[in-house]
XYZ file of C-alpha atoms in Angstrom:
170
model
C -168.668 -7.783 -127.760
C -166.961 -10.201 -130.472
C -165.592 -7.563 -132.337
C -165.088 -5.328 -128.921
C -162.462 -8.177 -127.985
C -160.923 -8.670 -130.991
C -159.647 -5.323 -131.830
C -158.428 -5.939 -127.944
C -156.903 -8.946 -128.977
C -155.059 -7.232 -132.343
C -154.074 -4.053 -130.711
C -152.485 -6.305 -127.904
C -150.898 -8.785 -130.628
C -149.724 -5.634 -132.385
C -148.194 -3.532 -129.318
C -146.827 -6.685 -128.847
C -144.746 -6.466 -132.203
C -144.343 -3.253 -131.952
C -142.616 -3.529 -128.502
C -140.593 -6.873 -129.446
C -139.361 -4.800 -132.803
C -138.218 -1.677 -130.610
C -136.370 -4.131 -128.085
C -134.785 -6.021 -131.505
C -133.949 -2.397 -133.038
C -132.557 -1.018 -129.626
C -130.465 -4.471 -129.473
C -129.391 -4.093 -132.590
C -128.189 -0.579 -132.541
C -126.165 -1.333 -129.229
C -124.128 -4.276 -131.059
C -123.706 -1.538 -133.636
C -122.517 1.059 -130.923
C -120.124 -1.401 -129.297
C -118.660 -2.930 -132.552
C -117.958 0.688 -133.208
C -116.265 1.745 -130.058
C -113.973 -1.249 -130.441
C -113.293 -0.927 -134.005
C -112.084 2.921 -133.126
C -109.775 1.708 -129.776
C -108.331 -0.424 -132.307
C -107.578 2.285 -135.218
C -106.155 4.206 -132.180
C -104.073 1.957 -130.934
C -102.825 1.442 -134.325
C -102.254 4.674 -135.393
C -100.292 5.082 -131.527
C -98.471 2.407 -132.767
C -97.325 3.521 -136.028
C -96.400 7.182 -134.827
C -93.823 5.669 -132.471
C -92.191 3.282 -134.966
C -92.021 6.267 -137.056
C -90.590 8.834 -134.405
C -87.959 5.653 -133.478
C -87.248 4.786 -137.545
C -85.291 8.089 -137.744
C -82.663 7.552 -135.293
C -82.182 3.853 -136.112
C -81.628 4.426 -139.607
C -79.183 6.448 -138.609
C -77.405 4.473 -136.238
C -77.544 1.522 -138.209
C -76.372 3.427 -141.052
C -73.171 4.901 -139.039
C -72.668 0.942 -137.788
C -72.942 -0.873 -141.177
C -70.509 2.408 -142.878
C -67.953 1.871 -139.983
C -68.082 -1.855 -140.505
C -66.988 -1.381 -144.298
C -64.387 0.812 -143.665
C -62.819 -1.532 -140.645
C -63.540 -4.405 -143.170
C -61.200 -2.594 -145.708
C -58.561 -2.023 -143.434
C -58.085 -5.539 -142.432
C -58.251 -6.602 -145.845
C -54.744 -4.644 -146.670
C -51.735 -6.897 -146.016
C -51.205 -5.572 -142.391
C -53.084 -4.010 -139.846
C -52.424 -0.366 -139.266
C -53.426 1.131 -135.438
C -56.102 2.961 -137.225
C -58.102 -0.443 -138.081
C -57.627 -0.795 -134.246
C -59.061 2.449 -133.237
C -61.629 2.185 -135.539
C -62.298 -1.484 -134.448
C -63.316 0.421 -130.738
C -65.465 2.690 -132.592
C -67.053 -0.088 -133.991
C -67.841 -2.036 -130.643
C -69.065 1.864 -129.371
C -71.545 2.389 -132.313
C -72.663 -1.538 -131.450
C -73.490 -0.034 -127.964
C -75.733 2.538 -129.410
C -77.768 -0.215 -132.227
C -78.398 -2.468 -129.029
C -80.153 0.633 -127.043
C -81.550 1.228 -130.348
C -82.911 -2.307 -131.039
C -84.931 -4.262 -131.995
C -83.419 -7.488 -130.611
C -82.426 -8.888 -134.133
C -80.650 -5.785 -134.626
C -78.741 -5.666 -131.753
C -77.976 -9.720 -132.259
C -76.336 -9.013 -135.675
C -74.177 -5.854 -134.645
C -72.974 -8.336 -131.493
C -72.121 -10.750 -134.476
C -70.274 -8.087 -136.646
C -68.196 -7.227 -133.678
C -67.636 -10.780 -132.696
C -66.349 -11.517 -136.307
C -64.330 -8.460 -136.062
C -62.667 -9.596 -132.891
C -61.813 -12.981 -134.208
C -60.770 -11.727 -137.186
C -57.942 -9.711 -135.617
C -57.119 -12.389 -133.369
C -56.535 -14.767 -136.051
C -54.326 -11.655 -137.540
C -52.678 -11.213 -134.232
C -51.225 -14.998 -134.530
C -50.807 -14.879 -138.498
C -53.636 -17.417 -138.837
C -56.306 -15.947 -140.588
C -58.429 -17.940 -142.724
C -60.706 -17.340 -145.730
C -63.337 -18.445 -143.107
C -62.514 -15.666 -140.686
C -62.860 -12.846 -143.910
C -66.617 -14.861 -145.090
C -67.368 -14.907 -141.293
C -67.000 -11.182 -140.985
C -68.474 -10.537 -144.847
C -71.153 -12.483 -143.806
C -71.792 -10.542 -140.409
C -71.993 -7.610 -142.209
C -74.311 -9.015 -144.585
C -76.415 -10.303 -142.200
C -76.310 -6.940 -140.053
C -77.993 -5.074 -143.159
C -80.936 -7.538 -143.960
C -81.877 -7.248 -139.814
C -81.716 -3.758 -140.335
C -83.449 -3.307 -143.198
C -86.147 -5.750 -141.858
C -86.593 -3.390 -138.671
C -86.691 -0.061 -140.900
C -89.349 -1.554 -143.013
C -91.808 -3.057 -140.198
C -94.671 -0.908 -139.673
C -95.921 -1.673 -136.220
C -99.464 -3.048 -137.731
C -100.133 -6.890 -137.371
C -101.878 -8.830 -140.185
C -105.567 -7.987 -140.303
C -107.443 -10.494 -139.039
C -110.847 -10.926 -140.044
C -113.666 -12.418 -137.602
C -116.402 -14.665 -139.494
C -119.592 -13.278 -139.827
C -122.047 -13.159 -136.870
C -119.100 -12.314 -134.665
């Protein structure tokens, strides 16, 4: 009967193992499952993401691009000795296209057009009273400047943050 209860005894210890290795393999294999499932709702929502920067990038380069070429020419214009009704009339187109870059965005974007106009604005009204200053032509130089870095910035961001990577075990 010795020998009767020890093969008991080892078949129990050993369904035993065998039992606590399925529950550790079926644990295992859920982490697995769920780690998965997350890792694809992320690609997802990255690639999302990324197809609607890139559907918007389009229409912003092109409105930025129509802002910043406007802003040259009006720049030009008041840079002759005086200032014809076309700089003006072009000055209005100017604070139109602005319109369309703030719908447009982003925020830093729209900030900088406001600032091109703004230097635009003060520029002529410095004109208006004969009192420009070399600071009113940097101001609006440097508008303009700054208009085509935020634009540039926006254009080149790809909707995806920085990858960040969880320690192991986690």
């Amino acid at each position: 009967m010795d020998a009767g209860v020890a093969a008991v005894v080892g078949a129990a210890i050993g369904g035993g193992l065998a039992g606590l290795t399925a529950v550790g393999t079926g644990w295992f294999a859920l982490r697995v499952a769920r780690l998965q499932v997350t890792s694809q709702q992320t690609q997802a929502e990255r690639q999302l993401r990324f197809e609607s920067l890139r559907e918007r990038r389009e229409p912003r380069a092109k409105a930025y691009a129509e802002f910043l070429d406007l802003g040259h020419q009006v720049a030009e214009a008041l840079g002759r000795v005086s200032v014809s009704p076309s700089a003006s009339e072009r000055f209005g187109e100017l604070r139109t296209l602005s319109a369309k870059v703030s719908v447009m965005g982003p925020l830093s974007v729209a900030e900088a057009a406001d600032e091109v106009v703004a230097s635009f604005a003060s520029w002529l009204v410095a004109n208006a009273t004969r009192a420009v200053t070399e600071g009113n032509t940097l101001r609006v130089a440097g508008s303009l400047k700054e208009f085509a870095e935020a634009a540039r910035a926006a254009l080149e961001d790809d909707g995806n943050p920085e990858p960040t990577v969880s320690p192991p075990g986690q």
